[in-house]
Short mmCIF file of C-alpha atoms in Angstrom, two decimals:
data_model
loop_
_atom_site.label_atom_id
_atom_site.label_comp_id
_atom_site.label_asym_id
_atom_site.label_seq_id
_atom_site.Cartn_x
_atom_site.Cartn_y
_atom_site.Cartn_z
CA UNK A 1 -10.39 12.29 -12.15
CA UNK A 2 -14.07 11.74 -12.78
CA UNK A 3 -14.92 8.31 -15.19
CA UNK A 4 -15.23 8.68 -19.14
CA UNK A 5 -18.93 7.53 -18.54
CA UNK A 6 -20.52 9.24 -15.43
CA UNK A 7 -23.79 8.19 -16.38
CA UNK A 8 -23.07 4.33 -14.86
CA UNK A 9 -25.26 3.73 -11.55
CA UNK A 10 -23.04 3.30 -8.89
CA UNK A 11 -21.80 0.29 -7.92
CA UNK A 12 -23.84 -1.85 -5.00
CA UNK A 13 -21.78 -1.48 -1.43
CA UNK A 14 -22.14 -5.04 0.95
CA UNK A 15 -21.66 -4.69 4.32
CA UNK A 16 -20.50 -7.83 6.41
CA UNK A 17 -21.07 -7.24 9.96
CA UNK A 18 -21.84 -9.39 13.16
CA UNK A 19 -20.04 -9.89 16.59
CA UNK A 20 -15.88 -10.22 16.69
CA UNK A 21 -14.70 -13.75 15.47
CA UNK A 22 -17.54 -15.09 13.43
CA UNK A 23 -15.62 -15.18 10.28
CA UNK A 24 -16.69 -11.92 8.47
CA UNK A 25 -12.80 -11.21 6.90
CA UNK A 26 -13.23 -15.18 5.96
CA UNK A 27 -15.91 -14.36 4.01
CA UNK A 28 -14.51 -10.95 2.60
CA UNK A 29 -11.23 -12.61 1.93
CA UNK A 30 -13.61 -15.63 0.10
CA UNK A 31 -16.06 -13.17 -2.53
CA UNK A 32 -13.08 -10.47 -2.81
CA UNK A 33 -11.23 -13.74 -4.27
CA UNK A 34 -7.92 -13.27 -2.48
CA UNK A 35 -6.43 -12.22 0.99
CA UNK A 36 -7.20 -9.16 1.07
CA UNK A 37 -7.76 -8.94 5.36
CA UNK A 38 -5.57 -10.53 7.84
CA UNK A 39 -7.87 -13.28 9.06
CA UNK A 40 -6.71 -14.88 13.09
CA UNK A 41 -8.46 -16.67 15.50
CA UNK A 42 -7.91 -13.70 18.14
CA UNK A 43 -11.10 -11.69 18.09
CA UNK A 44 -11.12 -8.58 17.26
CA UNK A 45 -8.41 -8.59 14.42
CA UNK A 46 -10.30 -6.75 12.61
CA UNK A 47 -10.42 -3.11 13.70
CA UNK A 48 -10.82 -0.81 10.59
CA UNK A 49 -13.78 -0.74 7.76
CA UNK A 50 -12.20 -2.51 4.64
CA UNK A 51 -13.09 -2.23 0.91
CA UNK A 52 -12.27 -4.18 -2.12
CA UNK A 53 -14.00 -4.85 -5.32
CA UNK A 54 -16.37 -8.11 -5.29
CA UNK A 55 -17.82 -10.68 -7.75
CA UNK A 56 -20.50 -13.20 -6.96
CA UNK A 57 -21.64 -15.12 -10.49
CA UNK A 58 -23.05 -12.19 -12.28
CA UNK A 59 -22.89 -9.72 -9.36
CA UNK A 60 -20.41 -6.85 -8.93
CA UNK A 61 -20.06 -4.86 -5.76
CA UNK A 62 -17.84 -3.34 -3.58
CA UNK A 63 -17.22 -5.33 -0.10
CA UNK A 64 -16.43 -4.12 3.21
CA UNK A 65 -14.75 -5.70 5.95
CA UNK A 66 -16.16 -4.74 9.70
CA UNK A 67 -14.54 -4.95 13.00
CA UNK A 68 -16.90 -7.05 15.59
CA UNK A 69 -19.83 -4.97 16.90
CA UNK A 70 -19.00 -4.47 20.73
CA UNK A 71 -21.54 -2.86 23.33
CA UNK A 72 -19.31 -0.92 24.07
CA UNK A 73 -20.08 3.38 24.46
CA UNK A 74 -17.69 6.76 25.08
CA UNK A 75 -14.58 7.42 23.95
CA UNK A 76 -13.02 3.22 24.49
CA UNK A 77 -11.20 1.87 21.06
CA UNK A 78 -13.63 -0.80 21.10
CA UNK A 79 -16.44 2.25 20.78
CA UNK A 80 -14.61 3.75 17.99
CA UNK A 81 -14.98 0.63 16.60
CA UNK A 82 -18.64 -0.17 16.89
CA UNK A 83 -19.05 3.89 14.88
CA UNK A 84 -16.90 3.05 12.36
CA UNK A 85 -19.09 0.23 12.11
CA UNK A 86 -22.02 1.50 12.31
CA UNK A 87 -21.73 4.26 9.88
CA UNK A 88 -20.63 1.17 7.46
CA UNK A 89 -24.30 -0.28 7.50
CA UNK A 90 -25.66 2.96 7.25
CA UNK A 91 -23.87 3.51 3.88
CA UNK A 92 -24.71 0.27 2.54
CA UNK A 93 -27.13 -1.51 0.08
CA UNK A 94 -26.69 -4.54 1.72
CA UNK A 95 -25.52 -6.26 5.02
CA UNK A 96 -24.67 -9.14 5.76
CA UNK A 97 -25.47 -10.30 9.57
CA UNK A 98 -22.67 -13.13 10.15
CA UNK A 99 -23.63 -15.24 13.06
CA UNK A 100 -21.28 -18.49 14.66
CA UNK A 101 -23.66 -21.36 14.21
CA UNK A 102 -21.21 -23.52 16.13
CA UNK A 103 -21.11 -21.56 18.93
CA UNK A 104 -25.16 -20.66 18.95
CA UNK A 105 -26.83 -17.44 19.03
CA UNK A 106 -25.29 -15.68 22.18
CA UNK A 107 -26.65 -11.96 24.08
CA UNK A 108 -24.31 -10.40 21.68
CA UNK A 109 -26.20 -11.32 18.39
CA UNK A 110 -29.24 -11.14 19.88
CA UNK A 111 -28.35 -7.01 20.97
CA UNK A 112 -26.92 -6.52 17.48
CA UNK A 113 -30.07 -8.47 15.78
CA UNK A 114 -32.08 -5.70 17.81
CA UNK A 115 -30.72 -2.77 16.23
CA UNK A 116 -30.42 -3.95 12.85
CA UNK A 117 -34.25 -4.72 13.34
CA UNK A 118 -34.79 -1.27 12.09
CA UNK A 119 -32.68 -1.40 8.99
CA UNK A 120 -34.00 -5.39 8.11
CA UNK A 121 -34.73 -4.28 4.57
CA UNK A 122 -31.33 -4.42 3.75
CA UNK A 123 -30.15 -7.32 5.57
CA UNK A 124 -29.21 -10.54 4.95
CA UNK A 125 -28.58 -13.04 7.84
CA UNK A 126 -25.87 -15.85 7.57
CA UNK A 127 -25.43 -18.61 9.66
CA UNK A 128 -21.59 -19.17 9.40
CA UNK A 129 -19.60 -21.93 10.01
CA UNK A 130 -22.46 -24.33 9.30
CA UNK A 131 -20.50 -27.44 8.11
CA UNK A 132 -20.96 -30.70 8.93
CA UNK A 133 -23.47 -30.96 11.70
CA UNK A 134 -21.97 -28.41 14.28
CA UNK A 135 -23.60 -25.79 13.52
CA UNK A 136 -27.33 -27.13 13.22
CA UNK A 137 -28.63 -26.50 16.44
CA UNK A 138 -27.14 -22.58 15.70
CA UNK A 139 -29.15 -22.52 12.55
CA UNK A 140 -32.22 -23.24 13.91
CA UNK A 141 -31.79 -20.93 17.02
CA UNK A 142 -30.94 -17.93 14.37
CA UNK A 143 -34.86 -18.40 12.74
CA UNK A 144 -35.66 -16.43 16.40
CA UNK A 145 -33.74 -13.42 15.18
CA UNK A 146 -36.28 -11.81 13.15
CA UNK A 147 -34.21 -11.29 10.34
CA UNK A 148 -35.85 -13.78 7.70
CA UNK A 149 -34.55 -16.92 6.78
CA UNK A 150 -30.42 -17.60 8.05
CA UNK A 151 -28.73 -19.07 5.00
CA UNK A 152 -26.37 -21.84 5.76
CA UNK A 153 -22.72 -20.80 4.95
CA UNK A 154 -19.08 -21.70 5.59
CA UNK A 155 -16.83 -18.61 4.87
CA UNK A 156 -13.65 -21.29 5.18
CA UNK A 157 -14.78 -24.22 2.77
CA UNK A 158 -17.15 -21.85 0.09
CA UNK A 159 -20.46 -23.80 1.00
CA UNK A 160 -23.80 -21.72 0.37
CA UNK A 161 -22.49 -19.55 -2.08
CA UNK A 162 -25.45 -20.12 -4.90
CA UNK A 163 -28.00 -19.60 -1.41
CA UNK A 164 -26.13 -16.40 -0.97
CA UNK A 165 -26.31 -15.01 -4.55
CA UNK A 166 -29.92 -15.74 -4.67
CA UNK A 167 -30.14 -13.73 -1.50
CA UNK A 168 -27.90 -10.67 -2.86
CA UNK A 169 -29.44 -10.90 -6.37
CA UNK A 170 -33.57 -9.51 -4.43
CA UNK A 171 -30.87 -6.47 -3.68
CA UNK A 172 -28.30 -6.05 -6.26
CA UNK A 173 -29.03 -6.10 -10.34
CA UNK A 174 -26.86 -8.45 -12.36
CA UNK A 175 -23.99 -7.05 -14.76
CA UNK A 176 -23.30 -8.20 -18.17
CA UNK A 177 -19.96 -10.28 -18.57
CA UNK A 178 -18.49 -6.99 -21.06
CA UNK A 179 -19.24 -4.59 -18.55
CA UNK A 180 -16.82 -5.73 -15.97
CA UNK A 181 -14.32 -3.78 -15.26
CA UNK A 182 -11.99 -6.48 -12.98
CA UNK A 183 -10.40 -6.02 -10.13
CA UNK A 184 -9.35 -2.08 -9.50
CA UNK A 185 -6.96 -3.51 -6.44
CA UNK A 186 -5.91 -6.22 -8.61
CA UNK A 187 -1.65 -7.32 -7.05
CA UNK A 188 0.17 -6.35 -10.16
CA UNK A 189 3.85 -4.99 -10.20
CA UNK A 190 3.71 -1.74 -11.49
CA UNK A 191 5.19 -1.90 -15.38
CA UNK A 192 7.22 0.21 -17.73
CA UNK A 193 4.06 1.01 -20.34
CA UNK A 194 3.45 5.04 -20.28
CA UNK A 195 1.67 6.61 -17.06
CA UNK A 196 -1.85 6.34 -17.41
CA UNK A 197 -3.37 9.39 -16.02
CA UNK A 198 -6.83 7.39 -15.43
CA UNK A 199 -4.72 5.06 -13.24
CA UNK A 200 -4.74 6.10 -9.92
CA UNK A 201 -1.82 6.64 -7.95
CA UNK A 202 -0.78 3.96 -5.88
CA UNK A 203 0.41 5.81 -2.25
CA UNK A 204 1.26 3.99 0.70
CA UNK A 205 1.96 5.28 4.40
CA UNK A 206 4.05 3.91 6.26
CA UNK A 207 6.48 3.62 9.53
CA UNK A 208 6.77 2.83 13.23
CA UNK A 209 3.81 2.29 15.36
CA UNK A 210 1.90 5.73 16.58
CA UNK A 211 3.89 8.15 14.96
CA UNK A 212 0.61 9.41 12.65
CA UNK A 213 -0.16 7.73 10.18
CA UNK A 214 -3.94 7.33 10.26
CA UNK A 215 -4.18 10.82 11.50
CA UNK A 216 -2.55 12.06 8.16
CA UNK A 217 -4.66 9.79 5.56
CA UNK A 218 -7.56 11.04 7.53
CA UNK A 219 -6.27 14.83 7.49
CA UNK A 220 -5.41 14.58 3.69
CA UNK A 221 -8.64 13.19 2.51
CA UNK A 222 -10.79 15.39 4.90
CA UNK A 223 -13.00 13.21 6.64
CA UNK A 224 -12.32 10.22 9.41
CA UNK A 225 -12.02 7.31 7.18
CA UNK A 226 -9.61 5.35 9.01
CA UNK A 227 -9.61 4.34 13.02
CA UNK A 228 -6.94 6.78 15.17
CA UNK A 229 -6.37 7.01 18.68
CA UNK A 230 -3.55 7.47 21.35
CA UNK A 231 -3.43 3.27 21.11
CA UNK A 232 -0.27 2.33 19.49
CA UNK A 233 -0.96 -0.46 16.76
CA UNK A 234 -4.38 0.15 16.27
CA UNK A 235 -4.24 -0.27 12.28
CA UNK A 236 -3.48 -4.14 11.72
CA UNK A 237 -4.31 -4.47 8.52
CA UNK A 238 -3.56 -1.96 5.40
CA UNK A 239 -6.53 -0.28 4.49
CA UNK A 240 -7.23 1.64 0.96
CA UNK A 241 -8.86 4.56 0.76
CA UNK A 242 -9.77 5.93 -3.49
CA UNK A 243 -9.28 9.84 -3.67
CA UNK A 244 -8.78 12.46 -5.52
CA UNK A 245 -5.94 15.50 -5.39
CA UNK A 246 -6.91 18.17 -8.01
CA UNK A 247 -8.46 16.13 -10.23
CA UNK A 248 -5.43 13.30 -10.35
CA UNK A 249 -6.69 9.97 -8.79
CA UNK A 250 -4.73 8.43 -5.99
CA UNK A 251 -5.27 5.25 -3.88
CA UNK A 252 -4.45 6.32 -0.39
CA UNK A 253 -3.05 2.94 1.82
CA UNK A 254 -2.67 3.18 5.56
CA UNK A 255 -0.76 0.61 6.56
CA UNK A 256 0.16 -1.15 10.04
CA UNK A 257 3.50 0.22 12.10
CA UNK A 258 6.44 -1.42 11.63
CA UNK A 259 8.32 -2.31 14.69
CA UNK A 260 11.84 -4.11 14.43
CA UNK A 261 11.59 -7.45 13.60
CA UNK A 262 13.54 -8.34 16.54
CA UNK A 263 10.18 -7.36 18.94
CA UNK A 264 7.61 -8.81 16.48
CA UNK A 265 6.48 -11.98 18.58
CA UNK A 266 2.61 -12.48 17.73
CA UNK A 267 1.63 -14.10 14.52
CA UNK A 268 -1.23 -11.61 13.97
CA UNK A 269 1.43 -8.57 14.24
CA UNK A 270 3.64 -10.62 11.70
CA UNK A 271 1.03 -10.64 9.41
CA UNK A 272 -0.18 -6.98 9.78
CA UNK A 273 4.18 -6.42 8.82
CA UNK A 274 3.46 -8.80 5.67
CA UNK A 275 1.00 -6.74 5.02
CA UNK A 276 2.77 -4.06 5.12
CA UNK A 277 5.79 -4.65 3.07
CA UNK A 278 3.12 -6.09 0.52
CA UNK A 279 1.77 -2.22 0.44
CA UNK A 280 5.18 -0.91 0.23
CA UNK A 281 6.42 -3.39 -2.61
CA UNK A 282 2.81 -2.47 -4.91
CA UNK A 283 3.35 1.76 -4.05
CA UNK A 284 4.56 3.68 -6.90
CA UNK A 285 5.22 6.28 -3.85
CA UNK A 286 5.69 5.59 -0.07
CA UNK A 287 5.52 8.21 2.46
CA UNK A 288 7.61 7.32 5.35
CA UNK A 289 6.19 9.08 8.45
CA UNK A 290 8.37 10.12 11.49
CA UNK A 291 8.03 11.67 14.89
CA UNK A 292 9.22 14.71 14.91
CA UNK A 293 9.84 14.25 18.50
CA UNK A 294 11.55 11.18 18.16
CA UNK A 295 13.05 11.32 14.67
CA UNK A 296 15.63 9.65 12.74
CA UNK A 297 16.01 5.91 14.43
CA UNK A 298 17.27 2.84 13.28
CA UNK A 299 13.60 1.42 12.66
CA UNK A 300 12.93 4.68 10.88
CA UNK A 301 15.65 4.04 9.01
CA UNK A 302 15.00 0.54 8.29
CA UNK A 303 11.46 1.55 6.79
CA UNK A 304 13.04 4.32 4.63
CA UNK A 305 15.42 1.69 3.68
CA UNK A 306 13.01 -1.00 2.56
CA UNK A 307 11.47 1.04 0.61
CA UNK A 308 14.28 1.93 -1.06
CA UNK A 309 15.39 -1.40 -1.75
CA UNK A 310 12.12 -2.04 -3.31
CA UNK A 311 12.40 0.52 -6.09
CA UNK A 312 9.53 3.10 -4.58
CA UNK A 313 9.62 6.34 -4.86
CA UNK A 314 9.93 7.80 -0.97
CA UNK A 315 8.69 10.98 0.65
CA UNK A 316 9.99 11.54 4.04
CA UNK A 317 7.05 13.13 5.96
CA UNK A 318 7.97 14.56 9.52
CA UNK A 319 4.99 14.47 11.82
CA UNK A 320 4.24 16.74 15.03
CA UNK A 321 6.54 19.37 14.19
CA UNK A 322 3.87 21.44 16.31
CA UNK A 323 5.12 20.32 19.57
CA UNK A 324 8.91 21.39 17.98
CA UNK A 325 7.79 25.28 17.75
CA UNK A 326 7.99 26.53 20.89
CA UNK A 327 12.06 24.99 21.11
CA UNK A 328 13.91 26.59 17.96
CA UNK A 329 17.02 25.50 19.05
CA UNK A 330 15.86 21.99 19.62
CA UNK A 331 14.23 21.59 16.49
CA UNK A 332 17.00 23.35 14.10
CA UNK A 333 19.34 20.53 15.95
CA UNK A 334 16.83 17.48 15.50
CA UNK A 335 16.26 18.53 11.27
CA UNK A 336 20.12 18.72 11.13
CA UNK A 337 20.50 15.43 12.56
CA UNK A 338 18.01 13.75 10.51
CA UNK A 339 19.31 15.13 7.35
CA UNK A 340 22.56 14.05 8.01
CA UNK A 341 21.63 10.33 9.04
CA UNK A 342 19.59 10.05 5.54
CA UNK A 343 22.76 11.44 3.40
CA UNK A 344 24.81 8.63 5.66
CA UNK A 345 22.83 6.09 5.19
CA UNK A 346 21.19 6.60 1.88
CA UNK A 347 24.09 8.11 -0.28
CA UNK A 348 22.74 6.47 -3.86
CA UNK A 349 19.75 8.26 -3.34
CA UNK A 350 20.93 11.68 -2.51
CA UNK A 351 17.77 14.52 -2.13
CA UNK A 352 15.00 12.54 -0.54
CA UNK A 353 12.33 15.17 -0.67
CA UNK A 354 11.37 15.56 3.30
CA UNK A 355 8.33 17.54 4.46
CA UNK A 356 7.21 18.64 7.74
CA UNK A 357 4.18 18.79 9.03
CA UNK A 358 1.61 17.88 11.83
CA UNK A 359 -1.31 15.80 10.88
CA UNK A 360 -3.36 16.78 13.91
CA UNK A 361 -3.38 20.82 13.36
CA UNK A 362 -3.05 20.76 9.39
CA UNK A 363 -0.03 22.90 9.25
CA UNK A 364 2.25 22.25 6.30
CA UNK A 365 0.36 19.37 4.63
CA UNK A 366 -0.25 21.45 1.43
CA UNK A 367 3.43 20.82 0.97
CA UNK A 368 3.14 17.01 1.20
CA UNK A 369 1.22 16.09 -2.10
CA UNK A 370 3.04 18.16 -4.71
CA UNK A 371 6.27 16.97 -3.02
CA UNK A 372 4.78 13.41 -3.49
CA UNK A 373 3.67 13.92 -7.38
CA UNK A 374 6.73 15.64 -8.29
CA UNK A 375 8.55 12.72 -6.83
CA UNK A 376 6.54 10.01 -9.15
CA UNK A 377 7.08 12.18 -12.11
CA UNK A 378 11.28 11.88 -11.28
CA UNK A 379 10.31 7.66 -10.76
CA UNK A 380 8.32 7.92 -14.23
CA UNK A 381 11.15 9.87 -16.04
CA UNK A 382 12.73 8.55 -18.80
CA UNK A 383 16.09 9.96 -20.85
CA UNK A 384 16.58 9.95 -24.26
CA UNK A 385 19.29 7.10 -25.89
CA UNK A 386 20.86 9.71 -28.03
CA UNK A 387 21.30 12.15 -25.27
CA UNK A 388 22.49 9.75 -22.69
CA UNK A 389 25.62 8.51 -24.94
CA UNK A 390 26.51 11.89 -25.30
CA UNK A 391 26.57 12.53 -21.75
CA UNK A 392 28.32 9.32 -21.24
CA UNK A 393 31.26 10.72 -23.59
CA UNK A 394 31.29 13.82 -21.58
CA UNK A 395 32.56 11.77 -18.88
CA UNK A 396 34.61 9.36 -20.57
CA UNK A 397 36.55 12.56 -21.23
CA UNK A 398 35.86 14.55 -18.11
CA UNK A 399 37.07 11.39 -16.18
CA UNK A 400 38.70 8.64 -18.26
CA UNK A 401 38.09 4.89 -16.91
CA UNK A 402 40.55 3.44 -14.78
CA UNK A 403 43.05 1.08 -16.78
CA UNK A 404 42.89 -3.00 -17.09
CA UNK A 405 46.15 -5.23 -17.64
CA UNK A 406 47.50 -2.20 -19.29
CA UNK A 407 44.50 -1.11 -21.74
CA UNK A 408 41.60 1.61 -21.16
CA UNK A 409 38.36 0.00 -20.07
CA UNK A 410 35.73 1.49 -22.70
CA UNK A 411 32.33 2.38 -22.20
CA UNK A 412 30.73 1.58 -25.55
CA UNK A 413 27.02 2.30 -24.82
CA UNK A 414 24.01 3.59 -22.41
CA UNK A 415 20.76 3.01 -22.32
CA UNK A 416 17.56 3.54 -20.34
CA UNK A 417 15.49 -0.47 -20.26
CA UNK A 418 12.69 0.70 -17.77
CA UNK A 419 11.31 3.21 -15.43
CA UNK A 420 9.92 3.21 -12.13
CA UNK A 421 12.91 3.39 -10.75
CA UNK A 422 14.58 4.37 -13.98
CA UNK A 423 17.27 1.64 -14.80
CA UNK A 424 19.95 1.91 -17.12
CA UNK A 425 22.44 -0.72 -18.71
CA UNK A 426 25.59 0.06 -19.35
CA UNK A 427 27.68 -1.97 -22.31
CA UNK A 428 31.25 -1.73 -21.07
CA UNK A 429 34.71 -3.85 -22.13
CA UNK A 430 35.48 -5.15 -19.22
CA UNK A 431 32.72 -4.88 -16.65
CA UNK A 432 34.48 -7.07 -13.79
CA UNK A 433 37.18 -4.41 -13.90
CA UNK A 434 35.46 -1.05 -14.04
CA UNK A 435 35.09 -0.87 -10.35
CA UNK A 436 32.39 0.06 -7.63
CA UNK A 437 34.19 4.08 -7.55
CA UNK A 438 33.57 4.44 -11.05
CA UNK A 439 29.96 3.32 -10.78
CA UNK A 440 29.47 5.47 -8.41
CA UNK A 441 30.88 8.90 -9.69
CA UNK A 442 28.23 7.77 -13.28
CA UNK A 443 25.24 7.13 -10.77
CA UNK A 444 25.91 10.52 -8.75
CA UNK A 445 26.48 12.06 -12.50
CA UNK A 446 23.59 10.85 -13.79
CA UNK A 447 21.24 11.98 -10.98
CA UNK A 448 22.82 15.46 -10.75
CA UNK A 449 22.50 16.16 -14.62
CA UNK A 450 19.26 14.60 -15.25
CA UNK A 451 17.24 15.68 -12.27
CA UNK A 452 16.80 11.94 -11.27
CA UNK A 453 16.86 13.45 -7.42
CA UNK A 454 15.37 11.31 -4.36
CA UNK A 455 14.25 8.43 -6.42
CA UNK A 456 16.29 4.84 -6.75
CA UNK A 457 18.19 4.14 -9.73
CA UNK A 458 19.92 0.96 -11.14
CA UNK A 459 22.72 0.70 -13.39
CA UNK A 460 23.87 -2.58 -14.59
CA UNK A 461 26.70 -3.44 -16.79
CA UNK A 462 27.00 -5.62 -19.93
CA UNK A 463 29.70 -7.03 -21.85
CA UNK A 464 29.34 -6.83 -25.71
CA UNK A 465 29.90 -9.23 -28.06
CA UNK A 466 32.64 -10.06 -30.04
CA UNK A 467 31.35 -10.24 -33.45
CA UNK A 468 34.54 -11.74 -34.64
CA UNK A 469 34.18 -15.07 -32.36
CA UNK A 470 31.37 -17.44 -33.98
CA UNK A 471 28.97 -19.36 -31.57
CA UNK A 472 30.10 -22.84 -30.81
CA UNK A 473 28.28 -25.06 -33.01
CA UNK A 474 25.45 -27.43 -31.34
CA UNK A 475 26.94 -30.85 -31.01
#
């Protein structure tokens, strides 16, 4: 949905660039103002292009975080890389050429330093890692760039940041303090205040490693915004992507696979999971992507689950149901078997929309985003007090509470506290005695007649009262 003022200029993109391991998500993670990219000292961590929202002093823009700029050509991941890359600067205002003072200008920088030649309008060269008195020798050797003046930096300990505005300020015009609009990505829980329709949707993608799920943000958005390839794990970090879906905003995240914690040995892949439940536990909706060749397993499960247990809606999207078509028989069996293990294993939250499809060809995504949007309008739904205590005599009388040292438990009162998930509280006599059955059969009641389908609910119970016995007096 377009702004309430379309007439703002758009907002100033940075681009921070330079060979793998230099710092460059250091220095994202440092202006975005929190860790926004998975920073390691393996090179190449970074493999995707990464935006967030940016402030330096009086200077807004939007950031993105590079992979390292390889020399690499064809078809290689590390060539995928260096387009992504490269199509980055191209769509910048600014760059920002990170070089490793420590380690010296090396054949790498120099080959880069050549082809940004042509764009040196817009860049900015930064000596990082320049504290103490490492990296002086490096300084001086980056003058023979021919990129202008390096500016001392360190990315890790937030030295040379005044240099740096004065550098981005020849580029970027400053904003007044009122018209800042903070932090569009900012980490907050989503609340229980009415849906916003200007807030975007938060949706986050998620599952096991190579089952799709870069192929489908890229299909549903209609360009290649996100780095895919027969590689397994090539998305480490979780990546947002603004868009639109008739009209209604959404904030796409692809996320990193998620492979049972049992096999998870590296630190960096811990952190891309981190990352990932981080994603899953900020979604208003998760889609939970399967192989439709390999559907249904315990880490599938375990995904689905988490999600789950996190209060997110969840959309259960099947991937490469193409290579199903030509086998009916197969593929009738494999859909019965995965609709039986969700109804096992996720009875309280019985008619988990699922949607088939196969990100590669197209076929069948039209289904996935109004199966998504109907599912946050079930999170977002909220019942009426007067109507749920009505219901909730209905089935006092339709089936009575179980009996307690001889009396009737009594359900005295219902009522909704919060949605996404909707939660209800429950004022009964004797809570401790009501019984995990008879919470069940309301929960299963309550989806059925109020449409609360495929989404998590909560229901708590409360003891009232007793008006008659006064509060012990304070001593």
């Amino acid at each position: 949905m377009p702004c309430a003022d379309d007439s703002r200029p758009p907002v100033p993109r940075v681009a921070i660039v330079g060979r793998p391991n230099v710092g460059k998500s250091t220095l994202f993670n440092r202006l975005v103002g929190r860790r926004r990219a998975i920073v390691d000292d393996t090179p190449g961590v970074t493999r995707d292009v990464r935006e967030a929202s940016a402030r330096l002093g009086d200077l807004a823009f939007t950031l993105l975080d590079t992979a390292g700029w390889e020399t690499a050509r064809g078809e290689a991941l590390e060539a995928r890389m260096r387009r992504f890359t490269e199509r980055a600067i191209d769509g910048a205002d600014v760059v920002l050429f990170l070089i490793d003072a420590r380690a010296g200008v090396v054949p790498l920088d120099e080959s880069f330093a050549d082809w940004l030649r042509r764009r040196a309008g817009k860049v900015i060269l930064v000596a990082n890692k320049c504290e103490g008195r490492a990296g002086q020798q490096g300084l001086a050797e980056a003058h023979g760039l021919g990129l202008g003046e390096p500016i001392p930096f360190s990315a890790e300990h937030g030295e040379g940041l005044s240099d740096l505005h004065a550098a981005l300020a020849r580029h970027i015009s400053p904003v007044a303090e009122e018209a800042e609009d903070g932090d569009a990505e900012a980490d907050e829980e989503p609340g229980d205040e009415a849906v916003d329709p200007e807030r975007p949707l938060l949706l986050a993608v998620v599952g096991r490693p190579n089952v799709g799920k870069s192929t489908l943000v890229n299909r549903l958005i209609g360009e290649e915004r996100v780095l895919t390839g027969p590689e397994a794990g090539i998305t480490r970090d979780a990546i947002r992507v603004e868009w639109q879906w008739r009209g209604r905003p959404v904030r796409l995240v692809d996320t990193a696979g998620m492979r049972r914690r049992s096999r998870i040995e590296a630190k960096l892949e811990a952190a891309s999971v981190a990352d990932t439940l981080d994603a899953i536990r900020l979604a208003d909706v998760a889609v939970v992507v399967l192989d439709a060749t390999n559907m249904a397993e315990k880490q599938d499960l375990a995904v689905a689950g988490w999600v789950i247990e996190e209060g997110r809606a969840l959309v259960i999207a099947v991937n490469k149901t193409d290579l199903l078509a030509d086998d009916r028989a197969s593929a009738t069996k494999a859909w019965r078997k995965l609709t039986d293990r969700l109804e096992a294993s996720f009875a309280q939250v019985k008619g988990l929309p699922i949607v088939g499809l196969s990100a590669l060809t197209g076929r069948g995504i039209e289904r996935l985003m109004p199966a998504v949007f109907s599912t946050y309008d079930v999170w977002n739904k909220r019942v009426p007090t007067p109507k749920l205590n009505r219901w909730l005599r209905e089935m006092e009388t339709l089936h009575p509470p179980p009996l307690a040292h001889g009396r009737r438990i009594r359900l005295r009162f219902m009522t909704q506290i919060k949605i996404r998930p909707p939660t209800f509280v429950l004022s009964v006599s004797q809570p401790e005695e009501l019984g995990d059955d008879y919470l069940r059969f309301l929960m299963n009641r309550l989806r059925d007649d109020f449409g609360l389908l495929g989404v998590p609910i909560r229901l708590t119970m409360r003891k009232p009262k007793n008006p008659y016995v006064s509060p012990r007096k304070a001593r």
